[in-house]
JSON list of C-alpha atoms in Angstrom, two decimals:
[
{"chain": "A", "resi": 487, "resn": "MET", "atom": "CA", "xyz": [32.82, -22.40, 1.19]},
{"chain": "A", "resi": 488, "resn": "ASN", "atom": "CA", "xyz": [31.88, -18.84, 0.66]},
{"chain": "A", "resi": 489, "resn": "LYS", "atom": "CA", "xyz": [31.97, -16.09, 3.29]},
{"chain": "A", "resi": 490, "resn": "ALA", "atom": "CA", "xyz": [28.99, -13.85, 2.85]},
{"chain": "A", "resi": 491, "resn": "GLU", "atom": "CA", "xyz": [29.88, -10.11, 3.47]},
{"chain": "A", "resi": 492, "resn": "LEU", "atom": "CA", "xyz": [28.18, -7.43, 4.41]},
{"chain": "A", "resi": 493, "resn": "PHE", "atom": "CA", "xyz": [27.85, -4.87, 0.74]},
{"chain": "A", "resi": 494, "resn": "ILE", "atom": "CA", "xyz": [26.06, -1.82, 2.15]},
{"chain": "A", "resi": 495, "resn": "ASP", "atom": "CA", "xyz": [24.56, -1.13, 5.91]},
{"chain": "A", "resi": 496, "resn": "CYS", "atom": "CA", "xyz": [22.04, 0.30, 4.86]},
{"chain": "A", "resi": 497, "resn": "LYS", "atom": "CA", "xyz": [19.88, -1.26, 8.02]},
{"chain": "A", "resi": 498, "resn": "ASN", "atom": "CA", "xyz": [16.98, -2.00, 6.17]},
{"chain": "A", "resi": 499, "resn": "LYS", "atom": "CA", "xyz": [14.09, -3.40, 8.03]},
{"chain": "A", "resi": 500, "resn": "LEU", "atom": "CA", "xyz": [12.70, -5.86, 5.23]},
{"chain": "A", "resi": 501, "resn": "GLY", "atom": "CA", "xyz": [15.00, -5.64, 2.01]},
{"chain": "A", "resi": 502, "resn": "GLU", "atom": "CA", "xyz": [13.19, -7.40, -1.00]},
{"chain": "A", "resi": 503, "resn": "GLY", "atom": "CA", "xyz": [12.79, -6.70, -4.85]},
{"chain": "A", "resi": 504, "resn": "ILE", "atom": "CA", "xyz": [16.65, -6.91, -6.11]},
{"chain": "A", "resi": 505, "resn": "THR", "atom": "CA", "xyz": [16.57, -5.53, -9.48]},
{"chain": "A", "resi": 506, "resn": "TRP", "atom": "CA", "xyz": [19.51, -5.15, -11.46]},
{"chain": "A", "resi": 507, "resn": "ASP", "atom": "CA", "xyz": [19.96, -2.72, -14.79]},
{"chain": "A", "resi": 508, "resn": "HIS", "atom": "CA", "xyz": [23.02, -4.08, -16.61]},
{"chain": "A", "resi": 509, "resn": "ASP", "atom": "CA", "xyz": [23.12, -1.01, -18.87]},
{"chain": "A", "resi": 510, "resn": "ASP", "atom": "CA", "xyz": [23.67, 1.38, -16.24]},
{"chain": "A", "resi": 511, "resn": "GLN", "atom": "CA", "xyz": [25.47, -1.01, -14.12]},
{"chain": "A", "resi": 512, "resn": "THR", "atom": "CA", "xyz": [22.87, -0.26, -11.04]},
{"chain": "A", "resi": 513, "resn": "LEU", "atom": "CA", "xyz": [21.75, -2.15, -8.32]},
{"chain": "A", "resi": 514, "resn": "TYR", "atom": "CA", "xyz": [17.47, -1.61, -7.00]},
{"chain": "A", "resi": 515, "resn": "TRP", "atom": "CA", "xyz": [16.41, -2.61, -4.02]},
{"chain": "A", "resi": 516, "resn": "LEU", "atom": "CA", "xyz": [13.28, -1.97, -1.66]},
{"chain": "A", "resi": 517, "resn": "ASP", "atom": "CA", "xyz": [13.02, -1.32, 2.39]},
{"chain": "A", "resi": 518, "resn": "ILE", "atom": "CA", "xyz": [9.04, -2.93, 2.73]},
{"chain": "A", "resi": 519, "resn": "PRO", "atom": "CA", "xyz": [7.91, -0.98, 5.84]},
{"chain": "A", "resi": 520, "resn": "MET", "atom": "CA", "xyz": [6.94, 2.13, 6.61]},
{"chain": "A", "resi": 521, "resn": "PRO", "atom": "CA", "xyz": [8.82, 4.57, 6.40]},
{"chain": "A", "resi": 522, "resn": "SER", "atom": "CA", "xyz": [9.22, 1.96, 2.99]},
{"chain": "A", "resi": 523, "resn": "LYS", "atom": "CA", "xyz": [12.41, 3.45, 0.74]},
{"chain": "A", "resi": 524, "resn": "LEU", "atom": "CA", "xyz": [13.89, 2.97, -2.51]},
{"chain": "A", "resi": 525, "resn": "TYR", "atom": "CA", "xyz": [17.45, 2.33, -3.08]},
{"chain": "A", "resi": 526, "resn": "LYS", "atom": "CA", "xyz": [19.75, 2.81, -6.18]},
{"chain": "A", "resi": 527, "resn": "HIS", "atom": "CA", "xyz": [23.55, 1.96, -6.23]},
{"chain": "A", "resi": 528, "resn": "ASN", "atom": "CA", "xyz": [25.46, 2.50, -9.34]},
{"chain": "A", "resi": 529, "resn": "LEU", "atom": "CA", "xyz": [28.45, 0.27, -9.05]},
{"chain": "A", "resi": 530, "resn": "GLU", "atom": "CA", "xyz": [30.81, 2.21, -11.31]},
{"chain": "A", "resi": 531, "resn": "THR", "atom": "CA", "xyz": [30.64, 4.99, -9.16]},
{"chain": "A", "resi": 532, "resn": "ASN", "atom": "CA", "xyz": [29.98, 3.40, -5.67]},
{"chain": "A", "resi": 533, "resn": "ASN", "atom": "CA", "xyz": [27.43, 5.84, -5.21]},
{"chain": "A", "resi": 534, "resn": "THR", "atom": "CA", "xyz": [24.00, 4.64, -3.33]},
{"chain": "A", "resi": 535, "resn": "LEU", "atom": "CA", "xyz": [20.55, 6.82, -3.30]},
{"chain": "A", "resi": 536, "resn": "GLN", "atom": "CA", "xyz": [17.73, 6.66, -1.23]},
{"chain": "A", "resi": 537, "resn": "PHE", "atom": "CA", "xyz": [14.58, 7.82, -1.92]},
{"chain": "A", "resi": 538, "resn": "ASP", "atom": "CA", "xyz": [11.79, 7.89, 0.50]},
{"chain": "A", "resi": 539, "resn": "MET", "atom": "CA", "xyz": [8.17, 6.52, -0.74]},
{"chain": "A", "resi": 540, "resn": "PRO", "atom": "CA", "xyz": [4.74, 8.08, 0.52]},
{"chain": "A", "resi": 541, "resn": "GLU", "atom": "CA", "xyz": [2.93, 4.23, 1.28]},
{"chain": "A", "resi": 542, "resn": "MET", "atom": "CA", "xyz": [4.66, 1.03, 1.70]},
{"chain": "A", "resi": 543, "resn": "ILE", "atom": "CA", "xyz": [6.12, -0.11, -1.25]},
{"chain": "A", "resi": 544, "resn": "THR", "atom": "CA", "xyz": [7.05, -3.76, -2.21]},
{"chain": "A", "resi": 545, "resn": "ALA", "atom": "CA", "xyz": [8.29, -4.41, -5.58]},
{"chain": "A", "resi": 546, "resn": "MET", "atom": "CA", "xyz": [9.36, -2.47, -8.73]},
{"chain": "A", "resi": 547, "resn": "ALA", "atom": "CA", "xyz": [10.41, -2.96, -12.23]},
{"chain": "A", "resi": 548, "resn": "GLU", "atom": "CA", "xyz": [12.18, -0.64, -15.02]},
{"chain": "A", "resi": 549, "resn": "ARG", "atom": "CA", "xyz": [9.81, 1.24, -17.32]},
{"chain": "A", "resi": 550, "resn": "SER", "atom": "CA", "xyz": [12.30, 3.77, -19.12]},
{"chain": "A", "resi": 551, "resn": "GLU", "atom": "CA", "xyz": [15.11, 6.00, -18.21]},
{"chain": "A", "resi": 552, "resn": "SER", "atom": "CA", "xyz": [14.33, 7.50, -15.02]},
{"chain": "A", "resi": 553, "resn": "ASN", "atom": "CA", "xyz": [10.82, 5.92, -14.62]},
{"chain": "A", "resi": 554, "resn": "LEU", "atom": "CA", "xyz": [10.10, 3.09, -12.29]},
{"chain": "A", "resi": 555, "resn": "LEU", "atom": "CA", "xyz": [6.70, 1.01, -12.24]},
{"chain": "A", "resi": 556, "resn": "ILE", "atom": "CA", "xyz": [6.18, 0.50, -8.43]},
{"chain": "A", "resi": 557, "resn": "ALA", "atom": "CA", "xyz": [4.04, -1.67, -6.50]},
{"chain": "A", "resi": 558, "resn": "SER", "atom": "CA", "xyz": [2.76, -0.69, -3.55]},
{"chain": "A", "resi": 559, "resn": "HIS", "atom": "CA", "xyz": [0.32, -1.41, -0.67]},
{"chain": "A", "resi": 560, "resn": "TYR", "atom": "CA", "xyz": [-2.49, 0.27, -2.70]},
{"chain": "A", "resi": 561, "resn": "GLY", "atom": "CA", "xyz": [-1.67, -0.41, -6.81]},
{"chain": "A", "resi": 562, "resn": "LEU", "atom": "CA", "xyz": [0.65, 0.33, -9.41]},
{"chain": "A", "resi": 563, "resn": "ASN", "atom": "CA", "xyz": [2.79, 3.52, -9.53]},
{"chain": "A", "resi": 564, "resn": "ASN", "atom": "CA", "xyz": [5.10, 5.30, -11.55]},
{"chain": "A", "resi": 565, "resn": "TYR", "atom": "CA", "xyz": [8.09, 6.54, -9.42]},
{"chain": "A", "resi": 566, "resn": "ASN", "atom": "CA", "xyz": [10.19, 9.51, -11.98]},
{"chain": "A", "resi": 567, "resn": "LEU", "atom": "CA", "xyz": [13.81, 8.90, -10.54]},
{"chain": "A", "resi": 568, "resn": "ALA", "atom": "CA", "xyz": [15.01, 12.40, -11.44]},
{"chain": "A", "resi": 569, "resn": "GLU", "atom": "CA", "xyz": [11.68, 14.54, -10.50]},
{"chain": "A", "resi": 570, "resn": "LYS", "atom": "CA", "xyz": [11.37, 12.65, -7.41]},
{"chain": "A", "resi": 571, "resn": "LYS", "atom": "CA", "xyz": [7.70, 12.14, -8.17]},
{"chain": "A", "resi": 572, "resn": "PHE", "atom": "CA", "xyz": [5.28, 9.18, -6.97]},
{"chain": "A", "resi": 573, "resn": "GLU", "atom": "CA", "xyz": [2.15, 8.80, -8.98]},
{"chain": "A", "resi": 574, "resn": "PRO", "atom": "CA", "xyz": [-0.89, 6.06, -9.07]},
{"chain": "A", "resi": 575, "resn": "ILE", "atom": "CA", "xyz": [-1.25, 4.67, -12.14]},
{"chain": "A", "resi": 576, "resn": "ILE", "atom": "CA", "xyz": [-4.35, 2.10, -11.23]},
{"chain": "A", "resi": 577, "resn": "LYS", "atom": "CA", "xyz": [-5.50, 0.58, -7.92]},
{"chain": "A", "resi": 578, "resn": "ILE", "atom": "CA", "xyz": [-5.47, -2.79, -7.82]},
{"chain": "A", "resi": 579, "resn": "GLU", "atom": "CA", "xyz": [-8.25, -4.82, -5.60]},
{"chain": "A", "resi": 580, "resn": "PRO", "atom": "CA", "xyz": [-10.08, -1.70, -4.19]},
{"chain": "A", "resi": 581, "resn": "ASP", "atom": "CA", "xyz": [-12.99, -3.61, -3.05]},
{"chain": "A", "resi": 582, "resn": "LYS", "atom": "CA", "xyz": [-10.29, -5.26, -0.28]},
{"chain": "A", "resi": 583, "resn": "PRO", "atom": "CA", "xyz": [-8.86, -2.82, 1.90]},
{"chain": "A", "resi": 584, "resn": "GLU", "atom": "CA", "xyz": [-7.46, -5.01, 3.78]},
{"chain": "A", "resi": 585, "resn": "ASN", "atom": "CA", "xyz": [-4.81, -6.54, 1.08]},
{"chain": "A", "resi": 586, "resn": "ARG", "atom": "CA", "xyz": [-1.95, -5.41, -0.12]},
{"chain": "A", "resi": 587, "resn": "CYS", "atom": "CA", "xyz": [0.40, -5.73, -3.28]},
{"chain": "A", "resi": 588, "resn": "ASN", "atom": "CA", "xyz": [3.13, -8.41, -2.57]},
{"chain": "A", "resi": 589, "resn": "ASP", "atom": "CA", "xyz": [6.04, -9.69, -4.37]},
{"chain": "A", "resi": 590, "resn": "GLY", "atom": "CA", "xyz": [6.21, -8.50, -8.15]},
{"chain": "A", "resi": 591, "resn": "ALA", "atom": "CA", "xyz": [8.02, -8.16, -11.35]},
{"chain": "A", "resi": 592, "resn": "ALA", "atom": "CA", "xyz": [8.68, -8.23, -15.02]},
{"chain": "A", "resi": 593, "resn": "ASP", "atom": "CA", "xyz": [8.85, -11.39, -17.61]},
{"chain": "A", "resi": 594, "resn": "PHE", "atom": "CA", "xyz": [11.20, -11.08, -20.27]},
{"chain": "A", "resi": 595, "resn": "LEU", "atom": "CA", "xyz": [8.47, -9.72, -22.44]},
{"chain": "A", "resi": 596, "resn": "GLY", "atom": "CA", "xyz": [8.25, -6.75, -20.11]},
{"chain": "A", "resi": 597, "resn": "ASN", "atom": "CA", "xyz": [4.58, -7.84, -18.58]},
{"chain": "A", "resi": 598, "resn": "PHE", "atom": "CA", "xyz": [4.89, -6.53, -14.87]},
{"chain": "A", "resi": 599, "resn": "TRP", "atom": "CA", "xyz": [3.12, -9.51, -12.61]},
{"chain": "A", "resi": 600, "resn": "VAL", "atom": "CA", "xyz": [2.18, -8.80, -9.18]},
{"chain": "A", "resi": 601, "resn": "GLY", "atom": "CA", "xyz": [0.58, -10.96, -6.16]},
{"chain": "A", "resi": 602, "resn": "THR", "atom": "CA", "xyz": [-1.68, -9.52, -3.49]},
{"chain": "A", "resi": 603, "resn": "MET", "atom": "CA", "xyz": [-1.88, -10.85, -0.03]},
{"chain": "A", "resi": 604, "resn": "GLN", "atom": "CA", "xyz": [-3.81, -9.94, 3.13]},
{"chain": "A", "resi": 605, "resn": "ASN", "atom": "CA", "xyz": [-1.49, -6.84, 4.87]},
{"chain": "A", "resi": 606, "resn": "ASN", "atom": "CA", "xyz": [0.66, -8.08, 7.43]},
{"chain": "A", "resi": 607, "resn": "ILE", "atom": "CA", "xyz": [2.80, -5.32, 8.07]},
{"chain": "A", "resi": 608, "resn": "ALA", "atom": "CA", "xyz": [1.92, -2.44, 10.58]},
{"chain": "A", "resi": 609, "resn": "ALA", "atom": "CA", "xyz": [2.29, 1.19, 9.87]},
{"chain": "A", "resi": 610, "resn": "ASP", "atom": "CA", "xyz": [5.32, 0.63, 12.90]},
{"chain": "A", "resi": 611, "resn": "GLY", "atom": "CA", "xyz": [6.24, -2.07, 10.75]},
{"chain": "A", "resi": 612, "resn": "SER", "atom": "CA", "xyz": [5.44, -4.79, 13.38]},
{"chain": "A", "resi": 613, "resn": "ASP", "atom": "CA", "xyz": [3.81, -8.20, 12.07]},
{"chain": "A", "resi": 614, "resn": "ILE", "atom": "CA", "xyz": [-0.18, -8.46, 11.52]},
{"chain": "A", "resi": 615, "resn": "ASP", "atom": "CA", "xyz": [-1.49, -12.16, 11.64]},
{"chain": "A", "resi": 616, "resn": "ILE", "atom": "CA", "xyz": [-2.57, -13.52, 8.67]},
{"chain": "A", "resi": 617, "resn": "LYS", "atom": "CA", "xyz": [-6.26, -14.45, 8.98]},
{"chain": "A", "resi": 618, "resn": "LYS", "atom": "CA", "xyz": [-7.47, -14.90, 5.60]},
{"chain": "A", "resi": 619, "resn": "ASN", "atom": "CA", "xyz": [-6.47, -16.12, 2.04]},
{"chain": "A", "resi": 620, "resn": "SER", "atom": "CA", "xyz": [-7.73, -13.40, 0.35]},
{"chain": "A", "resi": 621, "resn": "GLY", "atom": "CA", "xyz": [-5.11, -12.43, -2.22]},
{"chain": "A", "resi": 622, "resn": "SER", "atom": "CA", "xyz": [-4.26, -13.37, -6.10]},
{"chain": "A", "resi": 623, "resn": "LEU", "atom": "CA", "xyz": [-2.30, -12.80, -9.07]}
]
């Protein structure tokens, strides 16, 4: 039996969205509740960077060097790591303000798939009861 060990003591409230970049030997992950954070850990240098996000982020994928596609509460965004710049690309379900993006990932062709759901996380990180099935893919 294997023993689980603490890798990085980052004290995430809800750490998710682990993404591995083989070329850069870099591990990315998200801490979803506000204030949301993006983490980047390079295994070769053992260096971890943390980036504060302006809204709740829920999923991500690599786009190009220094650019990530970030699903957030309100839609899809580009995040430039070098410039630390968060730029909205498109709003998702603007007619459903109670919804947010949830899990998402890129497929082997580079398409980004993301689901939505009724928001269940309050601004303070506490739970909100889910009262309706309003999400989609």
